[in-house]
Every structure is written in C-alpha cells, then in structure tokens.
Amino acid sequence: MTKTFAVIGAGHGGKAMAAHLALMGFKVNLFNRTADHIEIIKKRGGIELESPEGGPHGFAELGVVTSNMEEAIKDMEVIMVVLPSSAHADVAQAMAPHLKNGQIVVLHPGRTCGALEFVKVMRENGCTTDVTVAEAETFIYASRADGPAQARIFRIKEAVPLAALPATRTQLVLDAICGAYPQFIDGVNVLHTGMNNMGAIFHPALTLLNMGWIEATHGDYQFYIDGVTPSVARMLEVLDRERVTVASALGLRARTSLEWLKLAYNTEGENLHDAIHNQPGYYGIKAPSTLQHRYLFEDVPMSLVPIASLGKRYGVSVNGMESMIRIASIIHRTDYWRRGRTVEKLGLAQWSVSEITRFVQEGKVD
C-alpha cells in the first residue's frame, strides 16, 4: 500500500487533498508553481482542515512544501495532480526529467483526453521511465480554501471512476491508492472517463448563453436554476446528444446527462430542464462572477474541443459544440481550436477507432 504522496497544485482542491491525506497518516509533499502562494503553509508546516461533523479535521502536518518540482516528487510513490486541466501539459513537461520507474501520476480530473495528452508530452520531453498515468472522471471533493493555510471539505464523493493508460494498469493504481481512497472504482479506460465528462455539457454553454446576465449582475443569480431556462436546456440536450454520439462512434456507451443526474443525485425529470430544477443541491449555487472563468478557459479547450475534434474525425455532426467553441473564442479573443486538445495535437489524427481502442486498453497499436 502507498505511504507517500505528492500533491501538485495548492488551490482549493490541492490543499484539501494534501491536508486530508496527511491527516490519514500518509507522508505528503505539496507543490505549487508560485512560491508566494504556499509561503504561509511552508512557515506553518501544514494546513488546517475543516469539514462537516464527523469528517476529517485538524492541523495536517506536511513534508516538503515547495515550488521545485524535482524536490516535490522525489521518492514519492503517487503524484496527485490537482490543477485545471489547461495546466496538464506544462506539468507533464516540468515533471518529465524527474520521474522514476514505478511512480504513479493521477490527474484529478483528466477532463477529456487528459492522460493521453500527459503521456504524449512526457515522452516528447525525454521521459523514458516506466511511469503509470491515470485520470479520475471527476474531482473527489467539494472543497474550498478558507485562507492561505486553511481548507474546508464540504463533501467527499462516494464513487469516482478512474482509469489508467493503458487500462491494463488501472487495478495497479486502484490498489496503490485504496488505503487512502477506497472511493475510486474501475473507470474502464481513459476514453470512458473522458467521454463521461459532464462539465463539458453543463459548464461552457450555461456560461455563454447567460453571458449578458453574468456581466450585468457579476454572477448574482442561481446558475443552474435561473440560468437553465427551457431554451438553454434544449441547447444542453443537443450538446449532450452530440457527446453521446461521439462516444458511440468510438464504440463506447456514455451516460446521458439525465442518467448522470439520476446516478449522482437521484434526480429525475421528463427532460433536462425538469431534472436540473428537481435537484435541490443546485439551488443557491451562484453563477461565475466573470467570464474569465475556468468554465470557459478550461472546459472549452480541454473538454469541448477534444470531444468535437474526435467527432469530426469519425464522422459525427458536432454543430452545437462547434458553435459554443466559436462563441467562446470570440468572447476571449483567442482560438480555442488552436489551443485545445485536438486529435492532431494528441497524435491521433491518423488512427482508426480500433487503433485508439487498443492503445487505451493495452498501450500499443498494431
């Protein structure tokens, strides 16, 4: 069983994970690229964690707290990357020279094609060691940072699918982290975890279709309740159908958003509008206060673009996704197609479905 973890990223999620792991008795190193952001944690030697009654709480003493990647991951058995997926390529590049045989890297979460991108960038930057890269389908915590050396966990998910690249190594990863996280379950393969990315459906379109309201109110309305009108819900349903169809073209059975709402929250409805409004947990959640938000700068290039790119490659109409990507690019004055995880950038453009499937399952192509 794993005894040592490095946590990469000291934002809301990274601080919560590092503190919880330390309180469970594991040796934990914490890395953050910006040294100033972790200065107080380093001075105090750890993080104060709070959670609802009965949950983990107390002062969590950490090992190394550093902005030096080599120092952070040296001799650590498992490396937990808890950062926006838009940072995965940079992290893979920074990590590549320092990884050792037998280490495990887990992306929390991978969004879509995260592990595929991470492995490709590692190899391109000279990493030839035997490292296992895996990705979680979603982040295990609902958490926030209450201060520079404080974190709060609101909820820990009961079951989170996880898959390694290749899938033949998934059980190895699950066995390594089960002492800390028995909640992780077999996610089949990284195409499954990537295509079941619900953030791709709920986040960008809901933000873009309410952009006037967000800018006028600075997010002072209920994001999922006031923002999901019947017309907006119809757009979400179109995006969801496209995602499920792309998955089908890859030989996968992806969950629909309605199925996911039933599975995650036991919430039902005749359509997506009704199901969202029947979910009590969505009431009170405010909208983003600005359009400069990860729902766009992360979820468009790292979620919508790879799904749409796979769709275009394998003959699926993705007009709805393309429209959202184009609008986001205009709003942010950038080209999210160029910045995102396309099949060309991932090195998959010439591969057949059977070749991609064999690669994610076995790590090799005929």
Short mmCIF file of N, CA and C in Angstrom, two decimals, residues 13 37 39 73-74 86 116 133 141 156 160 174 213 222 233:
data_model
loop_
_atom_site.label_atom_id
_atom_site.label_comp_id
_atom_site.label_asym_id
_atom_site.label_seq_id
_atom_site.Cartn_x
_atom_site.Cartn_y
_atom_site.Cartn_z
N GLY A 13 -8.72 22.57 -4.27
CA GLY A 13 -8.70 21.11 -4.22
C GLY A 13 -7.39 20.54 -3.74
N HIS A 37 2.39 31.70 -3.03
CA HIS A 37 1.07 31.15 -2.72
C HIS A 37 1.13 30.12 -1.58
N GLU A 39 3.72 30.17 0.79
CA GLU A 39 4.69 30.66 1.78
C GLU A 39 4.20 30.43 3.21
N ILE A 73 8.51 15.74 -6.00
CA ILE A 73 8.12 14.38 -6.38
C ILE A 73 9.20 13.33 -6.08
N LYS A 74 10.36 13.77 -5.62
CA LYS A 74 11.44 12.83 -5.35
C LYS A 74 11.02 11.77 -4.34
N SER A 86 -6.05 22.65 -18.11
CA SER A 86 -5.28 23.51 -19.02
C SER A 86 -3.82 23.58 -18.61
N LEU A 116 -3.99 10.99 -22.13
CA LEU A 116 -3.39 10.89 -23.46
C LEU A 116 -2.43 12.04 -23.71
N VAL A 133 0.31 6.64 -15.77
CA VAL A 133 -0.53 7.84 -15.71
C VAL A 133 -1.99 7.41 -15.73
N TYR A 141 -13.54 15.67 -4.19
CA TYR A 141 -14.01 16.58 -3.14
C TYR A 141 -14.86 17.72 -3.69
N ILE A 156 -17.30 14.47 0.26
CA ILE A 156 -16.41 13.54 -0.43
C ILE A 156 -17.29 12.58 -1.22
N VAL A 160 -15.97 7.34 -7.56
CA VAL A 160 -15.39 8.12 -8.65
C VAL A 160 -14.66 7.16 -9.60
N LEU A 174 -5.55 1.50 -8.61
CA LEU A 174 -6.58 1.37 -7.57
C LEU A 174 -6.01 0.71 -6.31
N TRP A 213 -26.18 38.22 -18.60
CA TRP A 213 -26.62 38.24 -17.21
C TRP A 213 -25.41 38.18 -16.26
N GLN A 222 -28.93 32.44 -9.53
CA GLN A 222 -28.72 30.99 -9.36
C GLN A 222 -28.35 30.37 -10.72
N ALA A 233 -31.85 24.79 -21.76
CA ALA A 233 -31.85 23.35 -21.53
C ALA A 233 -31.86 22.59 -22.85
#
